mmCIF file of C-alpha atoms (C1' of nucleotides) in Angstrom:
data_model
loop_
_atom_site.group_PDB
_atom_site.id
_atom_site.type_symbol
_atom_site.label_atom_id
_atom_site.label_comp_id
_atom_site.label_asym_id
_atom_site.label_seq_id
_atom_site.Cartn_x
_atom_site.Cartn_y
_atom_site.Cartn_z
ATOM 1 C CA UNK S 1 67.151 76.730 18.159
ATOM 2 C CA UNK S 2 64.325 75.031 16.684
ATOM 3 C CA UNK S 3 62.948 75.688 13.488
ATOM 4 C CA UNK S 4 60.784 78.499 13.160
ATOM 5 C CA UNK S 5 58.207 76.973 11.108
ATOM 6 C CA UNK S 6 57.688 73.914 13.530
ATOM 7 C CA UNK S 7 58.722 75.167 16.894
ATOM 8 C CA UNK S 8 55.460 74.240 18.429
ATOM 9 C CA UNK S 9 56.313 70.544 17.972
ATOM 10 C CA UNK S 10 59.333 68.322 19.241
ATOM 11 C CA UNK S 11 60.930 67.480 16.053
ATOM 12 C CA UNK S 12 63.821 65.152 15.021
ATOM 13 C CA UNK S 13 66.667 66.755 13.439
ATOM 14 C CA UNK S 14 69.745 65.766 11.675
ATOM 15 C CA UNK S 15 70.384 62.894 9.508
ATOM 16 C CA UNK S 16 67.543 60.928 8.451
ATOM 17 C CA UNK S 17 67.427 57.358 9.154
ATOM 18 C CA UNK S 18 66.502 54.318 6.565
ATOM 19 C CA UNK S 19 63.275 54.112 8.250
ATOM 20 C CA UNK S 20 62.122 57.579 8.114
ATOM 21 C CA UNK S 21 63.160 57.559 4.387
ATOM 22 C CA UNK S 22 61.045 54.662 3.861
ATOM 23 C CA UNK S 23 57.909 56.163 5.490
ATOM 24 C CA UNK S 24 58.379 59.580 3.662
ATOM 25 C CA UNK S 25 58.654 57.575 0.161
ATOM 26 C CA UNK S 26 55.900 55.383 0.954
ATOM 27 C CA UNK S 27 53.996 58.229 1.954
ATOM 28 C CA UNK S 28 54.593 60.566 -0.968
ATOM 29 C CA UNK S 29 54.808 57.880 -3.915
ATOM 30 C CA UNK S 30 51.321 56.452 -2.670
ATOM 31 C CA UNK S 31 49.263 59.704 -2.318
ATOM 32 C CA UNK S 32 48.803 63.221 -2.925
ATOM 33 C CA UNK S 33 50.626 64.835 -0.080
ATOM 34 C CA UNK S 34 49.127 68.013 -0.294
ATOM 35 C CA UNK S 35 51.029 70.851 1.891
ATOM 36 C CA UNK S 36 54.265 69.595 3.116
ATOM 37 C CA UNK S 37 53.294 70.883 6.714
ATOM 38 C CA UNK S 38 50.879 68.074 6.737
ATOM 39 C CA UNK S 39 53.195 65.406 5.498
ATOM 40 C CA UNK S 40 54.981 64.685 8.814
ATOM 41 C CA UNK S 41 52.127 64.148 10.831
ATOM 42 C CA UNK S 42 50.350 62.057 8.197
ATOM 43 C CA UNK S 43 53.372 60.032 7.335
ATOM 44 C CA UNK S 44 54.101 59.216 11.060
ATOM 45 C CA UNK S 45 57.580 61.205 11.075
ATOM 46 C CA UNK S 46 58.902 63.474 13.746
ATOM 47 C CA UNK S 47 60.204 65.775 11.419
ATOM 48 C CA UNK S 48 58.986 69.184 10.271
ATOM 49 C CA UNK S 49 57.113 69.796 6.724
ATOM 50 C CA UNK S 50 60.205 71.756 5.507
ATOM 51 C CA UNK S 51 62.852 68.947 6.406
ATOM 52 C CA UNK S 52 60.442 66.360 4.906
ATOM 53 C CA UNK S 53 60.252 68.424 1.577
ATOM 54 C CA UNK S 54 64.119 69.000 1.533
ATOM 55 C CA UNK S 55 64.743 65.381 2.115
ATOM 56 C CA UNK S 56 62.489 64.493 -0.700
ATOM 57 C CA UNK S 57 63.421 66.821 -3.192
ATOM 58 C CA UNK S 58 67.226 66.769 -2.872
ATOM 59 C CA UNK S 59 67.647 62.843 -1.961
ATOM 60 C CA UNK S 60 64.595 60.649 -2.083
ATOM 61 C CA UNK S 61 63.234 61.505 -5.426
ATOM 62 C CA UNK S 62 63.179 58.743 -7.946
ATOM 63 C CA UNK S 63 64.550 60.878 -10.974
ATOM 64 C CA UNK S 64 67.421 61.943 -9.082
ATOM 65 C CA UNK S 65 70.718 61.175 -10.399
ATOM 66 C CA UNK S 66 73.439 59.943 -8.068
ATOM 67 C CA UNK S 67 77.336 59.869 -8.486
ATOM 68 C CA UNK S 68 79.791 62.401 -9.661
ATOM 69 C CA UNK S 69 79.408 64.955 -12.355
ATOM 70 C CA UNK S 70 80.391 64.449 -15.822
ATOM 71 C CA UNK S 71 82.604 66.751 -17.708
ATOM 72 C CA UNK S 72 79.609 67.819 -19.659
ATOM 73 C CA UNK S 73 77.828 68.630 -16.371
ATOM 74 C CA UNK S 74 80.631 70.527 -15.266
ATOM 75 C CA UNK S 75 80.891 72.458 -18.176
ATOM 76 C CA UNK S 76 77.193 73.395 -18.279
ATOM 77 C CA UNK S 77 77.579 74.518 -14.587
ATOM 78 C CA UNK S 78 80.442 76.709 -15.417
ATOM 79 C CA UNK S 79 78.832 78.079 -18.601
ATOM 80 C CA UNK S 80 75.311 78.810 -16.722
ATOM 81 C CA UNK S 81 76.989 80.210 -13.766
ATOM 82 C CA UNK S 82 78.801 82.581 -15.907
ATOM 83 C CA UNK S 83 75.512 83.831 -17.173
ATOM 84 C CA UNK S 84 73.194 83.601 -13.963
ATOM 85 C CA UNK S 85 75.503 83.845 -10.986
ATOM 86 C CA UNK S 86 74.595 81.880 -7.899
ATOM 87 C CA UNK S 87 71.238 80.955 -8.762
ATOM 88 C CA UNK S 88 71.530 77.280 -8.023
ATOM 89 C CA UNK S 89 67.859 76.429 -8.830
ATOM 90 C CA UNK S 90 67.913 77.938 -12.308
ATOM 91 C CA UNK S 91 71.488 76.228 -13.155
ATOM 92 C CA UNK S 92 69.947 72.709 -11.801
ATOM 93 C CA UNK S 93 67.252 73.093 -14.178
ATOM 94 C CA UNK S 94 69.808 72.584 -16.977
ATOM 95 C CA UNK S 95 70.978 69.528 -15.300
ATOM 96 C CA UNK S 96 68.355 66.736 -15.400
ATOM 97 C CA UNK S 97 68.330 64.498 -12.184
ATOM 98 C CA UNK S 98 70.760 67.107 -10.041
ATOM 99 C CA UNK S 99 69.343 69.192 -7.244
ATOM 100 C CA UNK S 100 69.962 72.873 -6.677
ATOM 101 C CA UNK S 101 71.838 71.577 -3.464
ATOM 102 C CA UNK S 102 73.911 69.338 -5.317
ATOM 103 C CA UNK S 103 75.064 71.855 -7.911
ATOM 104 C CA UNK S 104 75.739 74.414 -5.157
ATOM 105 C CA UNK S 105 77.850 71.911 -3.274
ATOM 106 C CA UNK S 106 79.769 70.679 -6.246
ATOM 107 C CA UNK S 107 80.562 74.254 -7.177
ATOM 108 C CA UNK S 108 81.726 75.306 -3.814
ATOM 109 C CA UNK S 109 83.847 72.264 -3.087
ATOM 110 C CA UNK S 110 85.342 71.796 -6.674
ATOM 111 C CA UNK S 111 84.635 74.055 -9.502
ATOM 112 C CA UNK S 112 85.342 77.377 -7.437
ATOM 113 C CA UNK S 113 88.708 76.172 -6.859
ATOM 114 C CA UNK S 114 89.086 74.998 -10.301
ATOM 115 C CA UNK S 115 88.566 78.369 -11.802
ATOM 116 C CA UNK S 116 90.760 80.030 -9.114
ATOM 117 C CA UNK S 117 93.331 77.813 -9.963
ATOM 118 C CA UNK S 118 93.174 79.080 -13.442
ATOM 119 C CA UNK S 119 93.384 82.625 -12.271
ATOM 120 C CA UNK S 120 89.856 83.241 -12.724
ATOM 121 C CA UNK S 121 87.383 85.038 -10.365
ATOM 122 C CA UNK S 122 84.452 82.513 -9.559
ATOM 123 C CA UNK S 123 82.023 84.941 -9.061
ATOM 124 C CA UNK S 124 82.595 87.015 -12.402
ATOM 125 C CA UNK S 125 84.521 84.619 -14.243
ATOM 126 C CA UNK S 126 86.944 87.365 -15.330
ATOM 127 C CA UNK S 127 90.666 87.054 -15.048
ATOM 128 C CA UNK S 128 91.740 87.880 -11.315
ATOM 129 C CA UNK S 129 94.065 90.992 -11.843
ATOM 130 C CA UNK S 130 97.748 90.121 -11.873
ATOM 131 C CA UNK S 131 98.403 91.988 -8.619
ATOM 132 C CA UNK S 132 95.741 90.196 -6.737
ATOM 133 C CA UNK S 133 96.983 86.708 -8.322
ATOM 134 C CA UNK S 134 100.243 87.418 -6.906
ATOM 135 C CA UNK S 135 98.626 87.661 -3.616
ATOM 136 C CA UNK S 136 97.584 84.206 -4.210
ATOM 137 C CA UNK S 137 101.038 83.081 -4.277
ATOM 138 C CA UNK S 138 101.048 82.754 -8.147
ATOM 139 C CA UNK S 139 103.824 84.200 -9.948
ATOM 140 C CA UNK S 140 104.486 83.801 -13.768
ATOM 141 C CA UNK S 141 106.921 85.178 -15.953
ATOM 142 C CA UNK S 142 106.338 85.684 -19.766
ATOM 143 C CA UNK S 143 109.019 87.746 -21.496
ATOM 144 C CA UNK S 144 109.770 86.599 -25.099
ATOM 145 C CA UNK S 145 110.504 89.185 -27.547
ATOM 146 C CA UNK S 146 110.289 86.976 -30.472
ATOM 147 C CA UNK S 147 109.218 83.617 -31.354
ATOM 148 C CA UNK S 148 111.868 81.882 -29.527
ATOM 149 C CA UNK S 149 111.137 79.189 -27.172
ATOM 150 C CA UNK S 150 110.631 80.678 -23.957
ATOM 151 C CA UNK S 151 109.591 79.235 -20.615
ATOM 152 C CA UNK S 152 106.972 80.131 -18.120
ATOM 153 C CA UNK S 153 107.593 79.451 -14.257
ATOM 154 C CA UNK S 154 105.234 79.004 -11.495
ATOM 155 C CA UNK S 155 105.967 79.467 -7.798
ATOM 156 C CA UNK S 156 102.473 78.364 -6.856
ATOM 157 C CA UNK S 157 102.985 76.072 -3.899
ATOM 158 C CA UNK S 158 100.573 73.649 -5.343
ATOM 159 C CA UNK S 159 102.327 73.643 -8.512
ATOM 160 C CA UNK S 160 105.941 72.869 -7.091
ATOM 161 C CA UNK S 161 107.640 75.490 -9.338
ATOM 162 C CA UNK S 162 106.565 73.999 -12.282
ATOM 163 C CA UNK S 163 108.656 75.314 -15.367
ATOM 164 C CA UNK S 164 107.205 75.067 -18.825
ATOM 165 C CA UNK S 165 109.113 75.125 -22.146
ATOM 166 C CA UNK S 166 107.216 76.492 -25.173
ATOM 167 C CA UNK S 167 108.632 75.755 -28.498
ATOM 168 C CA UNK S 168 107.354 76.899 -30.659
ATOM 169 C CA UNK S 169 104.984 79.391 -29.300
ATOM 170 C CA UNK S 170 101.422 78.389 -29.849
ATOM 171 C CA UNK S 171 98.354 79.769 -28.341
ATOM 172 C CA UNK S 172 95.284 77.330 -27.764
ATOM 173 C CA UNK S 173 92.102 79.308 -28.234
ATOM 174 C CA UNK S 174 88.872 77.918 -26.944
ATOM 175 C CA UNK S 175 85.650 80.020 -27.712
ATOM 176 C CA UNK S 176 82.377 79.445 -26.073
ATOM 177 C CA UNK S 177 80.869 80.807 -29.358
ATOM 178 C CA UNK S 178 82.526 78.210 -31.599
ATOM 179 C CA UNK S 179 80.238 75.522 -32.771
ATOM 180 C CA UNK S 180 82.411 72.460 -32.717
ATOM 181 C CA UNK S 181 82.387 68.759 -32.822
ATOM 182 C CA UNK S 182 83.250 68.529 -29.404
ATOM 183 C CA UNK S 183 80.954 66.414 -26.730
ATOM 184 C CA UNK S 184 79.506 69.863 -25.593
ATOM 185 C CA UNK S 185 76.594 70.765 -27.554
ATOM 186 C CA UNK S 186 74.583 74.025 -28.232
ATOM 187 C CA UNK S 187 73.973 76.214 -26.457
ATOM 188 C CA UNK S 188 77.392 75.659 -24.536
ATOM 189 C CA UNK S 189 79.679 75.528 -27.482
ATOM 190 C CA UNK S 190 83.146 74.923 -27.227
ATOM 191 C CA UNK S 191 86.147 74.484 -29.693
ATOM 192 C CA UNK S 192 89.660 74.304 -29.774
ATOM 193 C CA UNK S 193 92.113 75.517 -32.221
ATOM 194 C CA UNK S 194 95.666 76.948 -32.102
ATOM 195 C CA UNK S 195 97.939 79.400 -34.091
ATOM 196 C CA UNK S 196 101.103 80.988 -33.669
ATOM 197 C CA UNK S 197 101.288 83.843 -31.564
ATOM 198 C CA UNK S 198 102.298 87.090 -33.225
ATOM 199 C CA UNK S 199 105.298 88.952 -31.973
ATOM 200 C CA UNK S 200 103.083 91.738 -30.938
ATOM 201 C CA UNK S 201 101.510 89.433 -28.379
ATOM 202 C CA UNK S 202 104.567 89.470 -26.298
ATOM 203 C CA UNK S 203 105.502 92.922 -26.799
ATOM 204 C CA UNK S 204 102.126 94.116 -25.674
ATOM 205 C CA UNK S 205 100.253 91.097 -24.398
ATOM 206 C CA UNK S 206 97.144 93.014 -23.114
ATOM 207 C CA UNK S 207 96.225 94.437 -26.459
ATOM 208 C CA UNK S 208 93.423 92.697 -28.627
ATOM 209 C CA UNK S 209 95.344 91.535 -31.710
ATOM 210 C CA UNK S 210 94.539 91.374 -35.002
ATOM 211 C CA UNK S 211 95.143 87.719 -36.497
ATOM 212 C CA UNK S 212 97.133 88.044 -39.572
ATOM 213 C CA UNK S 213 96.441 86.138 -42.787
ATOM 214 C CA UNK S 214 98.673 83.106 -42.146
ATOM 215 C CA UNK S 215 96.448 81.657 -39.486
ATOM 216 C CA UNK S 216 92.721 80.394 -39.688
ATOM 217 C CA UNK S 217 91.185 83.476 -38.384
ATOM 218 C CA UNK S 218 91.885 85.590 -41.363
ATOM 219 C CA UNK S 219 91.140 89.141 -40.448
ATOM 220 C CA UNK S 220 89.211 88.348 -37.523
ATOM 221 C CA UNK S 221 89.809 90.010 -34.411
ATOM 222 C CA UNK S 222 90.667 87.956 -31.335
ATOM 223 C CA UNK S 223 91.317 88.321 -27.690
ATOM 224 C CA UNK S 224 94.614 86.913 -26.129
ATOM 225 C CA UNK S 225 92.819 83.958 -24.637
ATOM 226 C CA UNK S 226 95.214 81.917 -22.518
ATOM 227 C CA UNK S 227 96.131 81.046 -19.132
ATOM 228 C CA UNK S 228 99.313 80.426 -17.931
ATOM 229 C CA UNK S 229 98.151 78.496 -14.864
ATOM 230 C CA UNK S 230 95.955 76.456 -16.678
ATOM 231 C CA UNK S 231 99.132 75.513 -19.025
ATOM 232 C CA UNK S 232 100.944 74.828 -16.271
ATOM 233 C CA UNK S 233 98.476 72.726 -14.288
ATOM 234 C CA UNK S 234 97.953 70.762 -17.645
ATOM 235 C CA UNK S 235 101.538 70.509 -18.607
ATOM 236 C CA UNK S 236 102.236 67.282 -16.901
ATOM 237 C CA UNK S 237 98.779 65.687 -17.705
ATOM 238 C CA UNK S 238 98.437 66.773 -21.049
ATOM 239 C CA UNK S 239 101.940 66.638 -22.393
ATOM 240 C CA UNK S 240 101.400 63.364 -24.255
ATOM 241 C CA UNK S 241 98.289 64.432 -26.390
ATOM 242 C CA UNK S 242 100.147 68.158 -26.649
ATOM 243 C CA UNK S 243 103.639 67.681 -27.757
ATOM 244 C CA UNK S 244 104.079 71.775 -27.629
ATOM 245 C CA UNK S 245 103.824 71.332 -23.883
ATOM 246 C CA UNK S 246 101.321 74.149 -24.057
ATOM 247 C CA UNK S 247 98.324 73.100 -21.967
ATOM 248 C CA UNK S 248 94.903 73.207 -23.746
ATOM 249 C CA UNK S 249 92.980 75.867 -22.429
ATOM 250 C CA UNK S 250 89.124 75.634 -21.962
ATOM 251 C CA UNK S 251 86.851 78.109 -22.590
ATOM 252 C CA UNK S 252 86.567 79.049 -19.123
ATOM 253 C CA UNK S 253 90.126 80.472 -19.228
ATOM 254 C CA UNK S 254 89.701 84.320 -20.179
ATOM 255 C CA UNK S 255 93.188 85.610 -19.722
ATOM 256 C CA UNK S 256 95.296 88.300 -21.057
ATOM 257 C CA UNK S 257 98.573 89.233 -19.638
ATOM 258 C CA UNK S 258 97.388 92.268 -17.668
ATOM 259 C CA UNK S 259 93.857 92.999 -18.518
ATOM 260 C CA UNK S 260 90.614 91.670 -17.603
ATOM 261 C CA UNK S 261 88.652 90.293 -20.390
ATOM 262 C CA UNK S 262 84.890 90.331 -20.248
ATOM 263 C CA UNK S 263 83.489 86.696 -21.462
ATOM 264 C CA UNK S 264 80.900 88.603 -23.406
ATOM 265 C CA UNK S 265 83.196 90.933 -24.687
ATOM 266 C CA UNK S 266 85.265 88.010 -25.866
ATOM 267 C CA UNK S 267 82.259 86.484 -27.179
ATOM 268 C CA UNK S 268 81.227 89.357 -28.974
ATOM 269 C CA UNK S 269 84.507 89.447 -30.750
ATOM 270 C CA UNK S 270 84.245 86.020 -31.850
ATOM 271 C CA UNK S 271 80.954 86.727 -33.575
ATOM 272 C CA UNK S 272 82.602 87.235 -36.999
ATOM 273 C CA UNK S 273 84.561 84.089 -36.631
ATOM 274 C CA UNK S 274 83.552 81.446 -39.577
ATOM 275 C CA UNK S 275 81.803 78.450 -38.674
ATOM 276 C CA UNK S 276 84.284 75.282 -37.365
ATOM 277 C CA UNK S 277 84.141 73.471 -40.540
ATOM 278 C CA UNK S 278 85.691 76.188 -42.586
ATOM 279 C CA UNK S 279 88.166 76.559 -39.713
ATOM 280 C CA UNK S 280 91.557 74.598 -40.435
ATOM 281 C CA UNK S 281 93.742 74.822 -37.513
ATOM 282 C CA UNK S 282 97.447 74.354 -38.261
ATOM 283 C CA UNK S 283 98.177 70.736 -37.482
ATOM 284 C CA UNK S 284 101.689 71.513 -35.763
ATOM 285 C CA UNK S 285 101.828 71.491 -32.255
ATOM 286 C CA UNK S 286 98.573 69.812 -31.152
ATOM 287 C "C1'" DA K 1 97.565 53.325 16.721
ATOM 288 C "C1'" DA K 2 96.079 57.981 17.896
ATOM 289 C "C1'" DT K 3 95.232 62.401 16.694
ATOM 290 C "C1'" DG K 4 94.660 66.269 13.674
ATOM 291 C "C1'" DT K 5 93.145 68.357 9.375
ATOM 292 C "C1'" DG K 6 90.636 69.137 5.328
ATOM 293 C "C1'" DG K 7 87.227 67.944 1.836
ATOM 294 C "C1'" DG K 8 82.529 66.562 0.508
ATOM 295 C "C1'" DC K 9 78.048 66.526 1.448
ATOM 296 C "C1'" DA K 10 73.384 66.576 3.765
ATOM 297 C "C1'" DA K 11 70.755 69.150 6.474
ATOM 298 C "C1'" DC K 12 69.409 73.532 8.822
ATOM 299 C "C1'" DC K 13 68.655 78.590 8.634
ATOM 300 C "C1'" DG K 14 66.441 82.663 7.770
ATOM 301 C "C1'" DC K 15 64.680 85.423 4.159
ATOM 302 C "C1'" DA K 16 61.497 86.758 0.192
ATOM 303 C "C1'" DG K 17 57.754 86.118 -2.196
ATOM 304 C "C1'" DA K 18 53.139 83.672 -3.288
ATOM 305 C "C1'" DA K 19 49.224 81.731 -1.505
ATOM 306 C "C1'" DT K 20 45.507 81.776 1.630
ATOM 307 C "C1'" DC K 21 42.719 83.135 5.161
ATOM 308 C "C1'" DC O 1 43.636 94.576 2.531
ATOM 309 C "C1'" DG O 2 46.375 93.084 6.213
ATOM 310 C "C1'" DA O 3 48.137 88.848 8.804
ATOM 311 C "C1'" DT O 4 49.467 84.302 8.624
ATOM 312 C "C1'" DT O 5 50.913 80.341 6.282
ATOM 313 C "C1'" DC O 6 53.287 77.750 2.806
ATOM 314 C "C1'" DT O 7 57.117 77.299 -0.606
ATOM 315 C "C1'" DG O 8 61.317 77.900 -2.632
ATOM 316 C "C1'" DC O 9 65.721 79.427 -2.778
ATOM 317 C "C1'" DG O 10 70.690 80.822 -1.452
ATOM 318 C "C1'" DG O 11 74.062 80.937 2.260
ATOM 319 C "C1'" DT O 12 76.066 78.401 6.145
ATOM 320 C "C1'" DT O 13 77.141 74.816 9.261
ATOM 321 C "C1'" DG O 14 78.322 70.788 11.033
ATOM 322 C "C1'" DC O 15 78.939 65.781 10.552
ATOM 323 C "C1'" DC O 16 81.660 62.038 8.665
ATOM 324 C "C1'" DC O 17 85.287 60.256 6.252
ATOM 325 C "C1'" DA O 18 89.712 59.959 4.198
ATOM 326 C "C1'" DC O 19 94.283 60.938 4.460
ATOM 327 C "C1'" DA O 20 98.307 62.821 6.685
ATOM 328 C "C1'" DT O 21 101.420 63.179 10.519
#
DNA sequence: AATGTGGGCAACCGCAGAATC
DNA sequence: CGATTCTGCGGTTGCCCACAT
């Protein structure tokens, strides 16, 4: 089946050879190419215009950045995707030197899996309901009735039945609305803090808690934001930086024990939180 | 060493909207 | 104003390579 746009001609398909690349670059960079449909003929290529355009935009443009995505770029993709969905062209505009195709491939091959591993639906960025996650072969238990040490166990095949001790129970919260000194700059705020979990969290983990006056979010409403899976996933790698053994939760982890938390709902809740420089997270644990 | 499998990525396909005739 | 062509986009495919068996 040939291209619809150029089925009149016999056109080459498949990977581009270095010679073809050279011809196209030479042609595009030395003159105003006009319409793409005229490029192949003028440049001496047996390709269709559409293929030339794609090759130029996705691979040959000099301003393109090659190589793996940085942590910042990864975060930007996740943040913008949460808002825009699969609008790769729009997302790529936030990443100078990256193409929509590149962003899309990166999303499909890495980020999607990463979110799923954190128990998040990559389409909505919401928590995948517990029942559904159970279907994904992830089973966790969380049953403390007080602040005593407790453990989380995963039976996920990839996590090799990790067991995690938490002592004392400390929840790490990361909010997209938080101004912070981290490397990710506005509009993609991220901040990390921690606070002791109130007993009510365990008794009724699906509710939105009132932080009590002992923590830095005095009187602020916040949502139980955590991720058991993420904790488990990071327990081995981050244990040295995090003596509690509780994994750092990045802002993509909106997790409650049983409820889905809309990211924007969570963001709304955080609106009343004081600026980062007024927040003094307890030093213990992290 | 041969074969199977999965991941990453470049390229293709087909549709929709814009531009042009 | 309808038809045709062009462009841009998102979804999908298939090739290549690394790794496991």
